[in-house]
Tab-separated table of C-alpha atoms in Angstrom:
chain	number	residue	atom	x	y	z
I	1	MET	CA	-3.808	-87.098	11.094
I	2	ARG	CA	-1.243	-84.385	10.489
I	3	LYS	CA	-2.761	-80.903	9.933
I	4	ALA	CA	-1.792	-79.092	6.720
I	5	LEU	CA	0.657	-76.662	8.229
I	6	VAL	CA	3.494	-78.519	6.483
I	7	VAL	CA	2.788	-78.858	2.760
I	8	VAL	CA	4.743	-81.503	0.790
I	9	LEU	CA	5.550	-80.283	-2.729
I	10	VAL	CA	8.028	-82.496	-4.596
I	11	LEU	CA	10.250	-85.543	-4.224
I	12	VAL	CA	13.838	-84.503	-4.806
I	13	ALA	CA	15.984	-87.081	-6.671
I	14	VAL	CA	18.814	-87.305	-4.150
I	15	GLY	CA	17.907	-89.792	-1.417
I	16	ALA	CA	14.130	-89.129	-1.418
I	17	VAL	CA	14.347	-85.643	0.162
I	18	TRP	CA	10.942	-83.941	0.553
I	19	GLY	CA	10.247	-80.295	-0.301
I	20	VAL	CA	8.261	-77.895	1.920
I	21	THR	CA	7.121	-74.321	1.332
I	22	ARG	CA	7.806	-73.008	4.790
I	23	PRO	CA	11.167	-71.078	5.111
I	24	SER	CA	13.321	-72.156	8.017
I	25	PRO	CA	16.950	-71.052	8.488
I	26	ALA	CA	19.244	-73.222	10.582
I	27	THR	CA	18.377	-71.390	13.812
I	28	GLU	CA	14.567	-71.171	13.415
I	29	THR	CA	11.993	-73.716	14.571
I	30	THR	CA	8.310	-73.957	13.729
I	31	THR	CA	5.801	-76.011	15.717
I	32	THR	CA	3.034	-77.959	13.960
I	33	GLU	CA	0.004	-79.490	15.662
I	34	THR	CA	-0.061	-83.163	14.848
I	35	GLU	CA	-0.697	-86.660	16.074
I	36	VAL	CA	2.741	-88.258	16.514
I	37	ALA	CA	1.908	-91.769	17.645
I	38	ASP	CA	1.752	-93.248	14.169
I	39	LEU	CA	4.673	-91.357	12.624
I	40	ALA	CA	7.783	-93.191	11.426
I	41	THR	CA	10.753	-91.794	13.352
I	42	THR	CA	14.445	-92.411	13.854
I	43	SER	CA	17.077	-91.049	16.225
I	44	VAL	CA	19.718	-88.493	15.389
I	45	ILE	CA	23.037	-90.339	15.743
I	46	ARG	CA	26.654	-89.337	16.134
I	47	THR	CA	28.804	-91.304	13.700
I	48	ASP	CA	31.637	-91.208	11.171
I	49	LEU	CA	30.687	-90.515	7.563
I	50	VAL	CA	32.913	-91.862	4.822
I	51	GLU	CA	32.653	-91.088	1.114
I	52	THR	CA	34.132	-93.688	-1.229
I	53	GLU	CA	34.812	-94.238	-4.901
I	54	THR	CA	34.627	-97.696	-6.464
I	55	LEU	CA	37.370	-98.858	-8.825
I	56	THR	CA	37.838	-102.133	-10.669
I	57	GLY	CA	41.059	-104.150	-10.544
I	58	THR	CA	42.407	-107.605	-11.351
I	59	LEU	CA	43.520	-109.966	-8.590
I	60	ARG	CA	46.365	-112.194	-9.786
I	61	PHE	CA	49.524	-113.901	-8.653
I	62	ALA	CA	52.383	-111.425	-9.018
I	63	GLU	CA	55.159	-111.291	-11.582
I	64	PRO	CA	53.929	-113.898	-14.074
I	65	THR	CA	56.615	-115.276	-16.391
I	66	THR	CA	57.540	-118.454	-18.307
I	67	LEU	CA	59.820	-121.204	-17.032
I	68	VAL	CA	61.674	-122.827	-19.924
I	69	ALA	CA	62.884	-126.441	-20.078
I	70	GLN	CA	66.554	-126.786	-21.006
I	71	LEU	CA	66.995	-130.563	-21.361
I	72	PRO	CA	66.056	-132.678	-24.402
I	73	GLY	CA	63.960	-135.791	-23.831
I	74	THR	CA	60.491	-136.928	-22.852
I	75	VAL	CA	58.410	-135.383	-20.082
I	76	THR	CA	57.798	-138.065	-17.447
I	77	TRP	CA	56.324	-135.936	-14.609
I	78	LEU	CA	54.891	-132.445	-14.163
I	79	ARG	CA	53.919	-130.314	-11.208
I	80	ALA	CA	50.255	-129.531	-10.527
I	81	GLU	CA	48.912	-126.043	-11.052
I	82	GLY	CA	49.067	-124.147	-7.767
I	83	ASP	CA	52.138	-125.966	-6.406
I	84	VAL	CA	54.726	-123.695	-4.789
I	85	VAL	CA	58.259	-124.754	-5.689
I	86	ASN	CA	61.297	-123.546	-3.759
I	87	ARG	CA	65.063	-124.001	-3.767
I	88	GLY	CA	66.011	-127.661	-4.096
I	89	ASP	CA	62.551	-128.889	-5.117
I	90	VAL	CA	61.900	-131.044	-8.175
I	91	VAL	CA	60.104	-128.937	-10.782
I	92	MET	CA	59.630	-131.634	-13.467
I	93	GLU	CA	61.102	-134.893	-14.743
I	94	VAL	CA	62.674	-135.510	-18.140
I	95	ASP	CA	63.509	-139.100	-19.135
I	96	GLY	CA	62.694	-140.178	-15.590
I	97	ALA	CA	65.303	-137.909	-13.970
I	98	PRO	CA	64.477	-134.862	-11.859
I	99	VAL	CA	65.007	-131.253	-12.901
I	100	ILE	CA	65.749	-129.176	-9.807
I	101	LEU	CA	64.830	-125.575	-9.032
I	102	LEU	CA	67.602	-123.377	-7.630
I	103	ILE	CA	67.695	-119.709	-6.660
I	104	GLY	CA	69.701	-117.340	-8.852
I	105	ASP	CA	69.419	-114.577	-11.419
I	106	ARG	CA	71.173	-116.238	-14.408
I	107	PRO	CA	70.385	-119.463	-16.297
I	108	MET	CA	72.823	-122.354	-16.353
I	109	TRP	CA	74.590	-122.392	-19.723
I	110	ARG	CA	77.486	-124.887	-19.588
I	111	LEU	CA	78.609	-128.197	-18.099
I	112	LEU	CA	79.968	-127.723	-14.585
I	113	ARG	CA	82.620	-130.081	-13.232
I	114	GLN	CA	85.929	-129.945	-11.391
I	115	GLY	CA	88.507	-128.113	-13.493
I	116	VAL	CA	85.999	-125.929	-15.395
I	117	ALA	CA	86.970	-122.277	-15.868
I	118	ASP	CA	86.042	-119.967	-13.021
I	119	GLY	CA	82.691	-118.247	-13.383
I	120	ARG	CA	79.627	-116.773	-11.716
I	121	ASP	CA	77.634	-119.877	-12.605
I	122	VAL	CA	79.970	-121.924	-10.382
I	123	GLU	CA	79.445	-119.465	-7.548
I	124	ALA	CA	75.638	-119.635	-7.977
I	125	LEU	CA	75.746	-123.447	-7.786
I	126	GLU	CA	77.906	-123.329	-4.641
I	127	GLU	CA	75.586	-120.786	-2.998
I	128	ASN	CA	72.666	-123.160	-3.495
I	129	LEU	CA	74.576	-126.229	-2.332
I	130	ALA	CA	75.538	-124.405	0.852
I	131	ALA	CA	71.986	-123.130	1.408
I	132	LEU	CA	70.650	-126.682	1.009
I	133	GLY	CA	73.045	-128.008	3.656
I	134	PHE	CA	75.581	-129.851	1.492
I	135	ASP	CA	78.633	-128.166	3.030
I	136	ASP	CA	78.228	-129.131	6.668
I	137	ASP	CA	81.963	-129.202	7.351
I	138	GLY	CA	82.560	-125.797	5.718
I	139	SER	CA	85.246	-127.141	3.366
I	140	MET	CA	83.639	-125.614	0.252
I	141	THR	CA	84.386	-121.946	-0.397
I	142	VAL	CA	81.553	-120.131	-2.148
I	143	ASP	CA	83.418	-118.432	-4.959
I	144	GLU	CA	83.823	-118.881	-8.709
I	145	LYS	CA	86.108	-121.944	-8.421
I	146	PHE	CA	84.843	-125.511	-8.869
I	147	THR	CA	87.092	-127.388	-6.441
I	148	SER	CA	87.199	-130.926	-5.072
I	149	ALA	CA	85.083	-129.680	-2.158
I	150	THR	CA	82.507	-128.412	-4.665
I	151	ARG	CA	82.512	-131.824	-6.345
I	152	ARG	CA	81.861	-133.600	-3.035
I	153	ALA	CA	78.956	-131.269	-2.314
I	154	VAL	CA	77.542	-131.862	-5.808
I	155	ARG	CA	77.746	-135.659	-5.370
I	156	ASP	CA	76.010	-135.502	-1.995
I	157	TRP	CA	73.262	-133.337	-3.513
I	158	GLN	CA	72.863	-135.631	-6.541
I	159	ASP	CA	72.529	-138.666	-4.312
I	160	SER	CA	69.836	-136.934	-2.228
I	161	VAL	CA	67.605	-136.164	-5.241
I	162	GLY	CA	68.018	-139.518	-6.975
I	163	LEU	CA	70.559	-138.549	-9.614
I	164	ASP	CA	73.748	-140.454	-10.423
I	165	ASP	CA	76.401	-139.016	-8.093
I	166	THR	CA	78.881	-138.073	-10.828
I	167	GLY	CA	79.919	-134.719	-9.429
I	168	VAL	CA	79.082	-133.242	-12.849
I	169	VAL	CA	76.075	-130.968	-13.497
I	170	GLU	CA	74.851	-130.781	-17.088
I	171	PRO	CA	73.042	-127.732	-18.522
I	172	GLY	CA	69.321	-127.918	-17.882
I	173	ARG	CA	69.537	-130.226	-14.879
I	174	VAL	CA	68.839	-127.184	-12.719
I	175	LEU	CA	66.605	-124.211	-13.493
I	176	TYR	CA	67.274	-120.883	-11.806
I	177	VAL	CA	64.611	-118.471	-10.566
I	178	GLU	CA	65.035	-115.430	-8.340
I	179	GLU	CA	62.623	-116.671	-5.660
I	180	ALA	CA	60.154	-119.443	-4.961
I	181	VAL	CA	57.493	-119.713	-7.668
I	182	ARG	CA	53.879	-120.781	-7.939
I	183	ILE	CA	53.238	-123.188	-10.789
I	184	GLY	CA	50.609	-122.050	-13.254
I	185	VAL	CA	49.427	-123.589	-16.497
I	186	SER	CA	51.757	-125.937	-18.415
I	187	PRO	CA	51.492	-126.326	-22.199
I	188	LEU	CA	53.202	-129.728	-21.840
I	189	LEU	CA	51.733	-133.174	-21.336
I	190	VAL	CA	53.391	-136.138	-19.678
I	191	GLY	CA	54.883	-138.157	-22.518
I	192	ALA	CA	55.480	-135.144	-24.736
I	193	PRO	CA	58.941	-134.547	-26.219
I	194	VAL	CA	60.867	-131.438	-25.165
I	195	VAL	CA	63.915	-129.658	-26.491
I	196	PRO	CA	65.951	-126.866	-24.890
I	197	GLY	CA	63.867	-123.716	-25.000
I	198	THR	CA	60.468	-125.418	-24.701
I	199	PRO	CA	58.117	-123.460	-22.391
I	200	ALA	CA	57.448	-125.717	-19.400
I	201	TYR	CA	55.157	-123.632	-17.191
I	202	THR	CA	53.698	-120.234	-16.611
I	203	VAL	CA	54.990	-119.371	-13.146
I	204	SER	CA	54.482	-116.463	-10.791
I	205	SER	CA	55.256	-115.283	-7.312
I	206	PRO	CA	53.316	-117.126	-4.579
I	207	GLU	CA	52.157	-113.678	-3.471
I	208	GLN	CA	49.078	-112.096	-4.984
I	209	GLU	CA	48.665	-108.545	-6.185
I	210	ILE	CA	45.863	-106.386	-7.485
I	211	VAL	CA	46.445	-104.421	-10.663
I	212	VAL	CA	44.422	-101.214	-11.062
I	213	TRP	CA	44.583	-98.820	-13.991
I	214	ASN	CA	43.962	-95.607	-12.054
I	215	ASP	CA	42.937	-92.342	-13.687
I	216	ALA	CA	46.164	-90.362	-14.157
I	217	ASP	CA	44.261	-87.172	-13.323
I	218	LYS	CA	43.282	-88.566	-9.896
I	219	PRO	CA	46.624	-89.694	-8.424
I	220	GLU	CA	45.392	-88.873	-4.913
I	221	LEU	CA	42.960	-91.813	-5.052
I	222	LEU	CA	45.703	-94.432	-4.878
I	223	GLU	CA	48.932	-93.128	-3.381
I	224	ILE	CA	51.711	-95.284	-1.936
I	225	ALA	CA	50.608	-96.826	1.405
I	226	THR	CA	46.909	-96.046	0.825
I	227	THR	CA	44.761	-98.785	2.388
I	228	VAL	CA	41.574	-99.826	0.571
I	229	GLN	CA	38.789	-102.390	0.939
I	230	VAL	CA	38.557	-105.113	-1.716
I	231	THR	CA	35.420	-107.139	-2.431
I	232	LEU	CA	36.348	-110.649	-3.577
I	233	PRO	CA	34.267	-112.792	-5.963
I	234	ASP	CA	32.856	-114.701	-2.953
I	235	ASP	CA	31.707	-111.333	-1.456
I	236	ARG	CA	34.275	-111.340	1.341
I	237	VAL	CA	35.828	-107.928	1.979
I	238	VAL	CA	39.580	-107.787	2.670
I	239	ALA	CA	42.121	-105.005	3.066
I	240	ALA	CA	44.851	-104.179	0.569
I	241	ARG	CA	47.600	-101.567	0.454
I	242	VAL	CA	49.114	-99.659	-2.470
I	243	THR	CA	52.765	-100.659	-2.913
I	244	ARG	CA	53.692	-99.365	-6.352
I	245	VAL	CA	52.490	-96.662	-8.751
I	246	ALA	CA	53.894	-96.492	-12.275
I	247	SER	CA	55.887	-93.345	-13.007
I	248	THR	CA	54.698	-93.251	-16.616
I	249	VAL	CA	51.213	-92.644	-17.978
I	250	THR	CA	49.614	-95.229	-20.269
I	251	VAL	CA	46.891	-94.356	-22.777
I	252	LEU	CA	44.064	-96.922	-22.898
I	253	GLY	CA	41.484	-95.841	-25.452
I	254	ASP	CA	40.582	-92.291	-24.496
I	255	GLN	CA	41.842	-92.612	-20.919
I	256	ARG	CA	45.177	-91.638	-19.398
I	257	VAL	CA	45.975	-94.110	-16.615
I	258	ARG	CA	48.780	-95.300	-14.374
I	259	GLU	CA	49.327	-98.950	-13.480
I	260	THR	CA	48.941	-99.253	-9.714
I	261	ILE	CA	49.841	-102.355	-7.692
I	262	LEU	CA	48.248	-103.295	-4.375
I	263	LEU	CA	49.080	-106.188	-2.050
I	264	LEU	CA	46.583	-107.889	0.226
I	265	VAL	CA	47.234	-107.215	3.921
I	266	ASN	CA	46.417	-110.871	4.638
I	267	ARG	CA	48.542	-112.611	2.007
I	268	ASN	CA	46.518	-115.845	2.277
I	269	ALA	CA	43.061	-114.304	2.044
I	270	ALA	CA	42.338	-115.028	-1.616
I	271	THR	CA	44.615	-117.809	-2.861
I	272	ASP	CA	41.731	-119.525	-4.679
I	273	PHE	CA	41.483	-116.655	-7.162
I	274	ASP	CA	43.736	-115.763	-10.089
I	275	GLU	CA	43.181	-113.281	-12.927
I	276	THR	CA	39.892	-112.364	-11.267
I	277	PRO	CA	38.068	-108.989	-11.392
I	278	VAL	CA	37.579	-107.354	-7.985
I	279	GLU	CA	35.958	-104.154	-6.736
I	280	ILE	CA	38.033	-101.688	-4.731
I	281	GLU	CA	36.495	-99.126	-2.381
I	282	VAL	CA	38.722	-96.081	-1.980
I	283	GLU	CA	38.025	-93.640	0.831
I	284	THR	CA	37.825	-90.119	-0.616
I	285	GLU	CA	36.578	-88.197	2.415
I	286	ARG	CA	36.008	-88.938	6.101
I	287	ILE	CA	34.192	-86.833	8.686
I	288	ASP	CA	34.429	-88.170	12.231
I	289	ALA	CA	31.872	-87.960	15.045
I	290	VAL	CA	29.206	-85.819	13.364
I	291	LEU	CA	25.458	-85.676	13.903
I	292	ALA	CA	23.663	-87.504	11.107
I	293	VAL	CA	20.175	-88.462	9.997
I	294	PRO	CA	18.862	-90.569	7.124
I	295	VAL	CA	18.829	-88.636	3.867
I	296	ASN	CA	15.133	-89.371	3.420
I	297	SER	CA	14.316	-87.468	6.630
I	298	LEU	CA	15.453	-84.169	5.080
I	299	LEU	CA	12.839	-81.684	3.900
I	300	ALA	CA	14.021	-79.430	1.075
I	301	LEU	CA	12.831	-75.842	1.587
I	302	SER	CA	11.329	-74.098	-1.422
I	303	GLU	CA	13.678	-71.118	-1.071
I	304	GLY	CA	16.712	-73.345	-0.521
I	305	GLY	CA	18.224	-75.257	2.341
I	306	TYR	CA	16.866	-78.115	4.440
I	307	ALA	CA	14.845	-78.826	7.561
I	308	VAL	CA	13.885	-81.884	9.570
I	309	GLU	CA	10.770	-82.574	11.609
I	310	VAL	CA	11.681	-83.272	15.226
I	311	VAL	CA	9.369	-84.766	17.842
I	312	ARG	CA	9.471	-82.614	20.977
I	313	SER	CA	7.048	-82.814	23.899
I	314	GLY	CA	4.498	-84.721	21.848
I	315	GLU	CA	4.556	-82.273	18.962
I	316	VAL	CA	6.377	-82.173	15.625
I	317	VAL	CA	8.727	-79.218	15.306
I	318	LEU	CA	10.133	-78.114	11.949
I	319	VAL	CA	13.828	-77.390	12.540
I	320	GLY	CA	16.013	-75.692	9.971
I	321	ILE	CA	19.405	-77.368	9.605
I	322	ASP	CA	22.590	-77.101	7.569
I	323	THR	CA	23.894	-80.184	5.773
I	324	GLY	CA	27.450	-81.343	5.224
I	325	THR	CA	28.761	-84.674	3.980
I	326	PHE	CA	26.403	-87.280	2.483
I	327	ALA	CA	27.441	-90.946	2.688
I	328	ASP	CA	25.846	-94.395	3.034
I	329	GLY	CA	22.329	-92.979	3.043
I	330	LEU	CA	23.120	-90.548	5.869
I	331	ALA	CA	23.513	-86.767	5.910
I	332	GLU	CA	25.678	-84.707	8.243
I	333	ILE	CA	23.570	-81.997	9.925
I	334	THR	CA	24.130	-79.002	12.227
I	335	GLY	CA	21.628	-76.679	13.848
I	336	ASP	CA	19.190	-76.658	16.766
I	337	ILE	CA	19.306	-80.418	17.131
I	338	ALA	CA	21.032	-82.944	19.381
I	339	GLU	CA	22.089	-86.576	19.420
I	340	GLY	CA	19.131	-88.776	20.330
I	341	ASP	CA	16.447	-86.390	19.032
I	342	LEU	CA	13.669	-88.191	17.150
I	343	VAL	CA	13.204	-87.042	13.555
I	344	VAL	CA	10.279	-87.946	11.325
I	345	ILE	CA	10.740	-90.075	8.204
I	346	PRO	CA	8.189	-88.761	5.665
I	347	GLU	CA	5.911	-91.380	4.178
């Protein structure tokens, strides 16, 4: 049994820290006579202590938008949610004929055929035909002119996708997007009628992002290039990096926030999740290679400060220490103590 030279007074709220009446500055030690065999002890360790703050974000596929059908008729085939559609792929069928996805920044708005007035839409079509390999002999010049070489390339392309090889491209036969898209939800059903302007799908980038509304008064939490740890709904933890921070402040209720975008370091780590809440651990402070003990081994001195009980030569010695960073149930300590020393965990 431990003799009453160390008197326990109160349980302090932070980490179960015990209070003692005996003063002990960081350089003073006091020996107590005790039986040590049955005491709970742990070693002083040298480790890194990291303080974090937890934020909440939404994991989603980036840049969601709506893809609009531009042909009249009846829907005869639709893509499945989650499909990734790229240049030259069939995105849907209307009246049994394919609608093709091409890459470009402007929608098709007129009939394109040999002899049509020069225009950027002709150039966009030629760029795609060349990228898809329908100008093997190099006879087609990618410009704003629809020439006989353009017509040959169009016919070859039409034949390859199962269209009549007329050399004429009607509005709506191709849909332009700026990059490959991931198919989301479609409001359409196979067999439903469509007219130009009918929403066909919600689409997004195949890449995922995390949206966080960060406190505008704490911009240092999520700066460009900051790396964080993200806990997914299946409890896996993955890394993400801040790629964009809004320049303007948004008011949400009584909070001033900035929209902050993060990308997963492993782009394929969470493709099963969309519009899903996630937790984000942001490192706020790091102290490397410090001596640390469990918080519940600290004894709070009645006049202020802390001590720990250290087992030395079969006796328990009360050692005054100074504390630093607290993290993950550990406390940074300095004083007359060394790595590997055994400290008592009060019962």
